Amino acid sequence: MENILDYDFNGLKSKLESEGLESYRAIQIFDWIYQKHIISFAAMTNISKQLRESLSLKFSIDLPELVKKSKSLDGTVKFLWKYKDGNTVESVILRYPDRISGCISSQVGCPLNCAFCATGMSGYIRNLTSGEIIGQILGMEIEENEKINNIVFMGMGEPMLNYDEVMRAIRVITDPKAFKISQRRVSVSTAGIVDGIIKMANEPLDLVLSISLHAPTDEKRSSIMPINKKYNLKSLIESVKTYQRIKNRRVTFEYILFDHFNDTIEDAKNLVKLLEDIKCNVNLIRYNDTGSGFLKSTDQRASEFEKFLKENGIEAVIRAEKGADIDAACGQLRRRTL
Ligand code: SF4
C-alpha cells in the first residue's frame, strides 16, 4: 500500500484520476491531513463513506513511530522517530522569538563522513522518501500541538544527495493547501554538492541556500570534509554565485569554530577573501563535542573571529546555542540503534 504522504498535490491529483476518483478530492485530503492533522481516512467526514473505504484500501497515512522525545530547558525538543523498516532518524523543534523552526533529516545517516559530525560517524543507510521527511514535520506538529513556520534541512543527511525526494517534500511544505510555510522560510543546507546547488537555482522555488563551509581553504576543508576533494572551494563558490545571480537571494554560510583549527585571524582573513562579492550571512557555530577530537573555541577567540569578519564587511553572528543539553545542537544528531 502506498503512503499518501509521498505525494505532492499535483501527484495526488493525477493518482486519484488514474484510479477513477475525482481529482478535487486531493484538496479535501490535503486539508484533513496537513491542516487538521487528521491521519485516518475514516475521520475525513466530508468524504463519502464509500470513498473513504476505497481510499483506505489504496493508501496508508504513515507517520513514523515516536520512540523518544527529549525536552531542553530552552524549549528545544528533540524527537527520535522509527520508520516501518526499523530505521531511525532524529528531528528537532527550535523556538525563537519570531519563529518555530523544525530541523529535519533527509537521509538515514549520511555518506559524507565529515570528521566532526555525529551523523557522519554513524554511517549511511538510505535516503528517506518525501513522505518520510514530511512525516517528521507532521509528527512534531501533532506531538507539540503547534504549527511549525520555518524548516531547515540540517538534521541527518545531505539533502542534495536525495534531491528529488527533498524537492517533493518542499513542494508540500510550501503548498498553501498543505503546511503553508513560506518558501523564504525553508533552508536547504548542503556540505557543497555543486550539481545540486545549480539544480536548485533553476527550481521555481525561492528557498534559502545554506552552505556548511567550516573552513576557508581547500587544504583545511578537505581534511575535515571529504566532499571538498570532489567539489573544491572554487567550484563551490562559483555555484553559490550562480545561485545568487539567478535568485537574487542572500546565502547563508555555516561555520563551526574549532579551537586552533579554523578560528585564527589568518582563517578569518581567508574567509573574508573567499566570500568577497557574495551577499551573505555567516553563522558562527560554537562546536558541541561529538567525540571527534576537535575542541570548542573559547568565548574570546569566537568573539575576535566574529569581530574581524564584521570589521571587514561580512554580516556575521555567533549563533545562540540551543539544545546542547539534549544533544540536539548542530552536528549532534545521530542514527540510533534501538
Ligand atoms: S555534517 Fe552534514 S554532510 Fe557532513 S557528515 Fe554530517 S550530516 Fe553529512
mmCIF file of C-alpha atoms and ligand atoms in Angstrom:
data_model
loop_
_atom_site.group_PDB
_atom_site.id
_atom_site.type_symbol
_atom_site.label_atom_id
_atom_site.label_comp_id
_atom_site.label_asym_id
_atom_site.label_seq_id
_atom_site.Cartn_x
_atom_site.Cartn_y
_atom_site.Cartn_z
ATOM 1 C CA MET A 1 0.000 0.000 0.000
ATOM 2 C CA GLU A 2 1.289 3.451 -0.869
ATOM 3 C CA ASN A 3 1.937 6.131 1.744
ATOM 4 C CA ILE A 4 -0.247 9.080 0.715
ATOM 5 C CA LEU A 5 2.308 11.436 2.301
ATOM 6 C CA ASP A 6 4.645 10.525 -0.571
ATOM 7 C CA TYR A 7 2.505 12.571 -2.975
ATOM 8 C CA ASP A 8 2.691 16.282 -3.629
ATOM 9 C CA PHE A 9 -0.586 17.931 -4.621
ATOM 10 C CA ASN A 10 -0.305 17.504 -8.385
ATOM 11 C CA GLY A 11 0.960 13.983 -7.940
ATOM 12 C CA LEU A 12 -2.017 13.065 -5.777
ATOM 13 C CA LYS A 13 -4.471 14.667 -8.194
ATOM 14 C CA SER A 14 -3.112 12.610 -11.078
ATOM 15 C CA LYS A 15 -3.013 9.474 -8.967
ATOM 16 C CA LEU A 16 -6.667 9.886 -7.939
ATOM 17 C CA GLU A 17 -7.653 10.469 -11.574
ATOM 18 C CA SER A 18 -5.796 7.386 -12.692
ATOM 19 C CA GLU A 19 -7.713 5.388 -10.057
ATOM 20 C CA GLY A 20 -11.008 6.711 -11.436
ATOM 21 C CA LEU A 21 -11.551 9.019 -8.421
ATOM 22 C CA GLU A 22 -12.410 12.729 -8.533
ATOM 23 C CA SER A 23 -9.197 14.747 -8.549
ATOM 24 C CA TYR A 24 -10.699 17.578 -6.420
ATOM 25 C CA ARG A 25 -10.703 15.146 -3.515
ATOM 26 C CA ALA A 26 -6.966 15.890 -3.254
ATOM 27 C CA ILE A 27 -7.878 19.333 -1.807
ATOM 28 C CA GLN A 28 -10.018 17.740 0.901
ATOM 29 C CA ILE A 29 -7.422 15.094 1.722
ATOM 30 C CA PHE A 30 -4.626 17.692 1.983
ATOM 31 C CA ASP A 31 -6.808 19.840 4.219
ATOM 32 C CA TRP A 32 -7.584 16.947 6.586
ATOM 33 C CA ILE A 33 -4.024 15.724 6.830
ATOM 34 C CA TYR A 34 -1.875 18.843 6.786
ATOM 35 C CA GLN A 35 -4.165 21.479 8.241
ATOM 36 C CA LYS A 36 -6.399 19.482 10.547
ATOM 37 C CA HIS A 37 -3.826 16.802 11.418
ATOM 38 C CA ILE A 38 -6.316 14.000 10.823
ATOM 39 C CA ILE A 39 -4.379 10.891 9.937
ATOM 40 C CA SER A 40 -7.187 8.423 9.423
ATOM 41 C CA PHE A 41 -9.364 8.301 6.298
ATOM 42 C CA ALA A 42 -12.266 7.128 8.466
ATOM 43 C CA ALA A 43 -12.353 10.515 10.215
ATOM 44 C CA MET A 44 -12.492 12.587 6.986
ATOM 45 C CA THR A 45 -16.181 13.266 7.391
ATOM 46 C CA ASN A 46 -16.833 15.412 4.312
ATOM 47 C CA ILE A 47 -15.840 12.494 2.100
ATOM 48 C CA SER A 48 -18.444 9.790 1.452
ATOM 49 C CA LYS A 49 -18.119 6.573 3.430
ATOM 50 C CA GLN A 50 -17.691 4.576 0.261
ATOM 51 C CA LEU A 51 -14.824 6.760 -0.934
ATOM 52 C CA ARG A 52 -13.160 6.733 2.479
ATOM 53 C CA GLU A 53 -13.184 2.969 2.381
ATOM 54 C CA SER A 54 -11.801 2.906 -1.105
ATOM 55 C CA LEU A 55 -9.027 5.369 -0.134
ATOM 56 C CA SER A 56 -8.039 3.286 2.840
ATOM 57 C CA LEU A 57 -7.707 0.216 0.626
ATOM 58 C CA LYS A 58 -5.371 2.060 -1.739
ATOM 59 C CA PHE A 59 -3.345 4.288 0.609
ATOM 60 C CA SER A 60 -1.904 4.370 4.085
ATOM 61 C CA ILE A 61 -1.093 7.529 6.051
ATOM 62 C CA ASP A 62 2.240 6.547 7.547
ATOM 63 C CA LEU A 63 3.679 8.656 10.317
ATOM 64 C CA PRO A 64 6.947 7.487 11.833
ATOM 65 C CA GLU A 65 6.649 5.985 15.289
ATOM 66 C CA LEU A 66 7.817 8.237 18.110
ATOM 67 C CA VAL A 67 10.470 6.373 20.087
ATOM 68 C CA LYS A 68 11.746 9.136 22.304
ATOM 69 C CA LYS A 69 11.135 12.815 22.935
ATOM 70 C CA SER A 70 13.648 14.928 24.886
ATOM 71 C CA LYS A 71 12.920 18.478 26.043
ATOM 72 C CA SER A 72 15.641 21.009 26.691
ATOM 73 C CA LEU A 73 15.406 23.778 29.258
ATOM 74 C CA ASP A 74 15.495 26.338 26.419
ATOM 75 C CA GLY A 75 12.343 24.909 24.789
ATOM 76 C CA THR A 76 14.155 22.832 22.176
ATOM 77 C CA VAL A 77 12.561 19.425 21.679
ATOM 78 C CA LYS A 78 14.322 16.509 20.035
ATOM 79 C CA PHE A 79 12.411 13.587 18.546
ATOM 80 C CA LEU A 80 13.666 10.114 17.714
ATOM 81 C CA TRP A 81 11.484 8.511 15.027
ATOM 82 C CA LYS A 82 11.324 4.950 13.774
ATOM 83 C CA TYR A 83 10.182 4.037 10.273
ATOM 84 C CA LYS A 84 8.463 0.786 9.263
ATOM 85 C CA ASP A 85 11.767 -0.870 8.331
ATOM 86 C CA GLY A 86 13.161 -0.161 11.797
ATOM 87 C CA ASN A 87 15.488 2.658 10.714
ATOM 88 C CA THR A 88 15.552 5.735 12.897
ATOM 89 C CA VAL A 89 16.180 9.450 12.399
ATOM 90 C CA GLU A 90 16.035 12.493 14.616
ATOM 91 C CA SER A 91 14.411 15.863 14.159
ATOM 92 C CA VAL A 92 14.229 18.909 16.372
ATOM 93 C CA ILE A 93 11.927 21.827 17.152
ATOM 94 C CA LEU A 94 13.777 25.034 17.998
ATOM 95 C CA ARG A 95 11.901 28.010 19.428
ATOM 96 C CA TYR A 96 12.930 31.588 18.598
ATOM 97 C CA PRO A 97 11.094 34.829 19.371
ATOM 98 C CA ASP A 98 9.999 35.160 15.725
ATOM 99 C CA ARG A 99 9.597 31.557 14.616
ATOM 100 C CA ILE A 100 9.141 27.914 15.476
ATOM 101 C CA SER A 101 11.666 26.057 13.444
ATOM 102 C CA GLY A 102 11.716 22.379 12.521
ATOM 103 C CA CYS A 103 15.126 20.898 11.803
ATOM 104 C CA ILE A 104 14.565 17.736 9.789
ATOM 105 C CA SER A 105 16.524 14.802 8.407
ATOM 106 C CA SER A 106 16.684 13.830 4.730
ATOM 107 C CA GLN A 107 18.616 10.549 4.952
ATOM 108 C CA VAL A 108 19.146 7.743 7.449
ATOM 109 C CA GLY A 109 22.754 8.532 8.351
ATOM 110 C CA CYS A 110 24.958 10.371 5.851
ATOM 111 C CA PRO A 111 27.598 9.177 3.375
ATOM 112 C CA LEU A 112 29.753 12.315 3.507
ATOM 113 C CA ASN A 113 31.711 11.437 6.599
ATOM 114 C CA CYS A 114 32.642 14.900 7.886
ATOM 115 C CA ALA A 115 35.225 14.476 10.620
ATOM 116 C CA PHE A 116 33.351 16.451 13.287
ATOM 117 C CA CYS A 117 29.828 15.147 12.708
ATOM 118 C CA ALA A 118 27.973 12.638 14.855
ATOM 119 C CA THR A 119 25.722 11.656 11.936
ATOM 120 C CA GLY A 120 28.666 11.036 9.602
ATOM 121 C CA MET A 121 30.301 8.855 12.230
ATOM 122 C CA SER A 122 27.264 6.588 12.405
ATOM 123 C CA GLY A 123 27.375 5.689 8.678
ATOM 124 C CA TYR A 124 24.858 5.835 5.838
ATOM 125 C CA ILE A 125 21.853 3.552 5.409
ATOM 126 C CA ARG A 126 19.407 5.020 2.881
ATOM 127 C CA ASN A 127 17.523 8.010 1.524
ATOM 128 C CA LEU A 128 14.181 8.977 3.037
ATOM 129 C CA THR A 129 11.112 9.274 0.826
ATOM 130 C CA SER A 130 9.352 12.642 0.694
ATOM 131 C CA GLY A 131 6.558 11.141 2.829
ATOM 132 C CA GLU A 132 9.072 10.048 5.446
ATOM 133 C CA ILE A 133 10.554 13.561 5.501
ATOM 134 C CA ILE A 134 7.117 15.155 5.800
ATOM 135 C CA GLY A 135 6.133 12.616 8.446
ATOM 136 C CA GLN A 136 8.715 14.184 10.769
ATOM 137 C CA ILE A 137 7.073 17.616 10.462
ATOM 138 C CA LEU A 138 3.560 16.283 10.813
ATOM 139 C CA GLY A 139 4.639 14.165 13.768
ATOM 140 C CA MET A 140 6.262 17.138 15.525
ATOM 141 C CA GLU A 141 3.231 19.397 14.942
ATOM 142 C CA ILE A 142 0.871 16.740 16.310
ATOM 143 C CA GLU A 143 3.103 15.950 19.295
ATOM 144 C CA GLU A 144 3.590 19.577 20.272
ATOM 145 C CA ASN A 145 0.164 20.720 19.130
ATOM 146 C CA GLU A 146 1.621 23.735 17.393
ATOM 147 C CA LYS A 147 2.348 24.993 13.913
ATOM 148 C CA ILE A 148 5.916 24.982 12.634
ATOM 149 C CA ASN A 149 6.584 28.024 10.439
ATOM 150 C CA ASN A 150 10.211 27.557 9.474
ATOM 151 C CA ILE A 151 12.026 24.490 8.164
ATOM 152 C CA VAL A 152 15.734 23.785 7.974
ATOM 153 C CA PHE A 153 17.170 20.711 6.272
ATOM 154 C CA MET A 154 20.005 20.485 8.756
ATOM 155 C CA GLY A 155 19.269 17.222 10.520
ATOM 156 C CA MET A 156 20.771 13.942 9.442
ATOM 157 C CA GLY A 157 21.865 13.556 5.845
ATOM 158 C CA GLU A 158 22.897 15.592 2.823
ATOM 159 C CA PRO A 159 19.669 16.837 1.191
ATOM 160 C CA MET A 160 21.276 17.361 -2.231
ATOM 161 C CA LEU A 161 22.052 13.632 -2.395
ATOM 162 C CA ASN A 162 18.335 12.933 -2.059
ATOM 163 C CA TYR A 163 17.357 15.771 -4.345
ATOM 164 C CA ASP A 164 14.068 14.621 -5.906
ATOM 165 C CA GLU A 165 12.503 13.433 -2.648
ATOM 166 C CA VAL A 166 13.623 16.598 -0.830
ATOM 167 C CA MET A 167 12.133 18.819 -3.559
ATOM 168 C CA ARG A 168 8.855 16.852 -3.488
ATOM 169 C CA ALA A 169 8.751 17.299 0.288
ATOM 170 C CA ILE A 170 9.435 21.031 -0.131
ATOM 171 C CA ARG A 171 6.530 21.363 -2.572
ATOM 172 C CA VAL A 172 4.247 20.012 0.173
ATOM 173 C CA ILE A 173 5.921 22.073 2.906
ATOM 174 C CA THR A 174 5.376 25.301 0.951
ATOM 175 C CA ASP A 175 1.972 24.396 -0.542
ATOM 176 C CA PRO A 176 -0.772 26.749 0.765
ATOM 177 C CA LYS A 177 -3.081 23.704 0.793
ATOM 178 C CA ALA A 178 -0.647 21.744 2.978
ATOM 179 C CA PHE A 179 1.873 23.110 5.517
ATOM 180 C CA LYS A 180 1.668 26.697 4.113
ATOM 181 C CA ILE A 181 5.247 27.568 5.082
ATOM 182 C CA SER A 182 6.686 30.470 3.112
ATOM 183 C CA GLN A 183 9.389 29.439 0.618
ATOM 184 C CA ARG A 184 11.670 32.032 2.189
ATOM 185 C CA ARG A 185 11.411 30.164 5.458
ATOM 186 C CA VAL A 186 12.750 26.910 4.092
ATOM 187 C CA SER A 187 16.528 26.442 4.206
ATOM 188 C CA VAL A 188 18.356 23.712 2.384
ATOM 189 C CA SER A 189 21.737 23.137 3.916
ATOM 190 C CA THR A 190 24.426 21.423 1.876
ATOM 191 C CA ALA A 191 28.007 20.407 2.510
ATOM 192 C CA GLY A 192 28.704 21.650 -1.022
ATOM 193 C CA ILE A 193 27.145 19.376 -3.661
ATOM 194 C CA VAL A 194 27.682 21.761 -6.555
ATOM 195 C CA ASP A 195 25.393 19.956 -9.030
ATOM 196 C CA GLY A 196 22.545 20.162 -6.526
ATOM 197 C CA ILE A 197 23.091 23.879 -5.917
ATOM 198 C CA ILE A 198 22.875 24.587 -9.662
ATOM 199 C CA LYS A 199 19.772 22.423 -9.971
ATOM 200 C CA MET A 200 18.129 24.199 -7.034
ATOM 201 C CA ALA A 201 18.942 27.565 -8.634
ATOM 202 C CA ASN A 202 16.723 26.538 -11.525
ATOM 203 C CA GLU A 203 13.747 25.386 -9.434
ATOM 204 C CA PRO A 204 10.642 27.600 -9.425
ATOM 205 C CA LEU A 205 11.117 27.985 -5.661
ATOM 206 C CA ASP A 206 12.581 30.822 -3.616
ATOM 207 C CA LEU A 207 14.448 28.847 -0.952
ATOM 208 C CA VAL A 208 17.289 29.801 1.369
ATOM 209 C CA LEU A 209 20.567 28.180 0.363
ATOM 210 C CA SER A 210 22.807 27.421 3.281
ATOM 211 C CA ILE A 211 26.364 26.155 2.855
ATOM 212 C CA SER A 212 28.125 24.166 5.589
ATOM 213 C CA LEU A 213 31.528 25.707 4.970
ATOM 214 C CA HIS A 214 33.555 25.190 8.172
ATOM 215 C CA ALA A 215 36.972 26.003 6.659
ATOM 216 C CA PRO A 216 38.291 28.783 4.424
ATOM 217 C CA THR A 217 40.959 26.914 2.400
ATOM 218 C CA ASP A 218 40.888 23.706 0.361
ATOM 219 C CA GLU A 219 43.600 22.152 2.454
ATOM 220 C CA LYS A 220 41.757 22.598 5.750
ATOM 221 C CA ARG A 221 38.333 21.899 4.324
ATOM 222 C CA SER A 222 39.378 18.669 2.605
ATOM 223 C CA SER A 223 40.900 17.478 5.865
ATOM 224 C CA ILE A 224 37.541 17.673 7.680
ATOM 225 C CA MET A 225 35.036 17.392 4.799
ATOM 226 C CA PRO A 226 35.996 14.743 2.215
ATOM 227 C CA ILE A 227 33.357 16.111 -0.220
ATOM 228 C CA ASN A 228 35.707 19.074 -0.774
ATOM 229 C CA LYS A 229 38.009 16.752 -2.725
ATOM 230 C CA LYS A 230 35.232 16.278 -5.266
ATOM 231 C CA TYR A 231 33.857 19.832 -5.251
ATOM 232 C CA ASN A 232 36.615 22.228 -4.218
ATOM 233 C CA LEU A 233 36.053 25.716 -2.851
ATOM 234 C CA LYS A 234 36.439 27.374 -6.251
ATOM 235 C CA SER A 235 33.649 25.280 -7.771
ATOM 236 C CA LEU A 236 31.524 25.658 -4.647
ATOM 237 C CA ILE A 237 31.842 29.443 -4.571
ATOM 238 C CA GLU A 238 31.111 29.647 -8.321
ATOM 239 C CA SER A 239 27.908 27.630 -7.818
ATOM 240 C CA VAL A 240 26.864 29.896 -4.934
ATOM 241 C CA LYS A 241 27.397 32.940 -7.143
ATOM 242 C CA THR A 242 25.275 31.320 -9.853
ATOM 243 C CA TYR A 243 22.527 30.672 -7.293
ATOM 244 C CA GLN A 244 22.703 34.268 -6.163
ATOM 245 C CA ARG A 245 22.668 35.624 -9.692
ATOM 246 C CA ILE A 246 19.533 33.637 -10.567
ATOM 247 C CA LYS A 247 17.657 34.023 -7.281
ATOM 248 C CA ASN A 248 18.992 37.367 -6.056
ATOM 249 C CA ARG A 249 18.916 35.986 -2.516
ATOM 250 C CA ARG A 250 21.348 36.251 0.353
ATOM 251 C CA VAL A 251 23.136 32.970 1.005
ATOM 252 C CA THR A 252 23.967 31.658 4.470
ATOM 253 C CA PHE A 253 27.307 30.109 5.352
ATOM 254 C CA GLU A 254 27.561 27.923 8.437
ATOM 255 C CA TYR A 255 30.984 27.894 10.048
ATOM 256 C CA ILE A 256 31.675 25.769 13.133
ATOM 257 C CA LEU A 257 34.539 27.225 15.138
ATOM 258 C CA PHE A 258 37.098 24.599 16.149
ATOM 259 C CA ASP A 259 39.714 25.695 18.618
ATOM 260 C CA HIS A 260 43.052 26.477 16.898
ATOM 261 C CA PHE A 261 41.950 24.697 13.729
ATOM 262 C CA ASN A 262 39.865 27.260 11.852
ATOM 263 C CA ASP A 263 39.408 30.108 14.361
ATOM 264 C CA THR A 264 42.610 32.134 13.930
ATOM 265 C CA ILE A 265 42.682 35.649 12.490
ATOM 266 C CA GLU A 266 44.514 34.166 9.493
ATOM 267 C CA ASP A 267 41.474 31.917 8.951
ATOM 268 C CA ALA A 268 39.170 34.924 9.284
ATOM 269 C CA LYS A 269 41.231 36.774 6.648
ATOM 270 C CA ASN A 270 40.990 33.807 4.270
ATOM 271 C CA LEU A 271 37.252 33.634 4.881
ATOM 272 C CA VAL A 272 36.772 37.321 4.090
ATOM 273 C CA LYS A 273 38.681 36.854 0.844
ATOM 274 C CA LEU A 274 36.718 33.726 -0.081
ATOM 275 C CA LEU A 275 33.360 35.429 0.438
ATOM 276 C CA GLU A 276 34.122 38.748 -1.236
ATOM 277 C CA ASP A 277 31.495 39.535 -3.887
ATOM 278 C CA ILE A 278 28.872 37.314 -2.231
ATOM 279 C CA LYS A 279 25.872 38.769 -0.398
ATOM 280 C CA CYS A 280 25.801 36.521 2.613
ATOM 281 C CA ASN A 281 25.371 35.945 6.318
ATOM 282 C CA VAL A 282 27.902 33.892 8.209
ATOM 283 C CA ASN A 283 26.566 31.905 11.147
ATOM 284 C CA LEU A 284 29.388 31.112 13.540
ATOM 285 C CA ILE A 285 28.555 27.994 15.492
ATOM 286 C CA ARG A 286 30.035 27.019 18.817
ATOM 287 C CA TYR A 287 31.176 23.430 18.433
ATOM 288 C CA ASN A 288 29.466 20.810 20.563
ATOM 289 C CA ASP A 289 31.677 17.906 21.392
ATOM 290 C CA THR A 290 30.789 14.753 19.448
ATOM 291 C CA GLY A 291 33.886 12.810 20.435
ATOM 292 C CA SER A 292 35.725 13.815 17.247
ATOM 293 C CA GLY A 293 38.816 15.193 18.976
ATOM 294 C CA PHE A 294 38.076 18.807 17.977
ATOM 295 C CA LEU A 295 37.625 21.334 20.744
ATOM 296 C CA LYS A 296 35.255 24.239 21.112
ATOM 297 C CA SER A 297 36.722 27.734 20.531
ATOM 298 C CA THR A 298 36.951 29.848 23.628
ATOM 299 C CA ASP A 299 34.487 32.741 24.005
ATOM 300 C CA GLN A 300 37.310 35.180 23.382
ATOM 301 C CA ARG A 301 38.549 33.522 20.177
ATOM 302 C CA ALA A 302 34.989 33.256 18.866
ATOM 303 C CA SER A 303 34.313 36.955 19.545
ATOM 304 C CA GLU A 304 37.561 38.045 17.933
ATOM 305 C CA PHE A 305 36.765 35.969 14.855
ATOM 306 C CA GLU A 306 33.283 37.476 14.631
ATOM 307 C CA LYS A 307 34.655 40.985 15.135
ATOM 308 C CA PHE A 308 37.202 40.573 12.339
ATOM 309 C CA LEU A 309 34.528 39.421 9.900
ATOM 310 C CA LYS A 310 32.235 42.306 10.813
ATOM 311 C CA GLU A 311 35.018 44.873 10.531
ATOM 312 C CA ASN A 312 35.664 43.555 7.048
ATOM 313 C CA GLY A 313 32.101 43.915 5.835
ATOM 314 C CA ILE A 314 30.774 40.411 6.456
ATOM 315 C CA GLU A 315 27.467 40.012 8.280
ATOM 316 C CA ALA A 316 28.447 37.524 10.943
ATOM 317 C CA VAL A 317 26.792 36.347 14.105
ATOM 318 C CA ILE A 318 27.654 33.802 16.750
ATOM 319 C CA ARG A 319 24.568 31.634 16.733
ATOM 320 C CA ALA A 320 22.794 31.101 20.040
ATOM 321 C CA GLU A 321 23.358 27.589 21.288
ATOM 322 C CA LYS A 322 20.181 25.617 21.584
ATOM 323 C CA GLY A 323 19.503 22.140 22.835
ATOM 324 C CA ALA A 324 23.103 21.283 23.732
ATOM 325 C CA ASP A 325 21.886 19.600 26.922
ATOM 326 C CA ILE A 326 19.914 17.058 24.871
ATOM 327 C CA ASP A 327 22.440 16.614 22.028
ATOM 328 C CA ALA A 328 20.204 18.494 19.621
ATOM 329 C CA ALA A 329 22.729 21.062 18.515
ATOM 330 C CA CYS A 330 24.297 21.216 15.068
ATOM 331 C CA GLY A 331 26.228 18.084 14.078
ATOM 332 C CA GLN A 332 24.940 16.134 17.070
ATOM 333 C CA LEU A 333 22.072 14.220 15.564
ATOM 334 C CA ARG A 334 22.944 10.611 15.015
ATOM 335 C CA ARG A 335 21.467 7.372 13.904
ATOM 336 C CA ARG A 336 20.440 5.474 16.986
ATOM 337 C CA THR A 337 20.377 1.756 17.227
ATOM 338 C CA LEU A 338 17.476 0.627 19.330
HETATM 339 S S1 SF4 B 1 27.987 17.445 8.600
HETATM 340 FE FE1 SF4 B 1 26.233 17.117 7.257
HETATM 341 S S2 SF4 B 1 27.186 16.430 5.330
HETATM 342 FE FE2 SF4 B 1 28.756 16.168 6.907
HETATM 343 S S3 SF4 B 1 28.544 14.029 7.595
HETATM 344 FE FE3 SF4 B 1 27.284 15.338 8.944
HETATM 345 S S4 SF4 B 1 25.217 15.259 8.069
HETATM 346 FE FE4 SF4 B 1 26.664 14.578 6.479
#
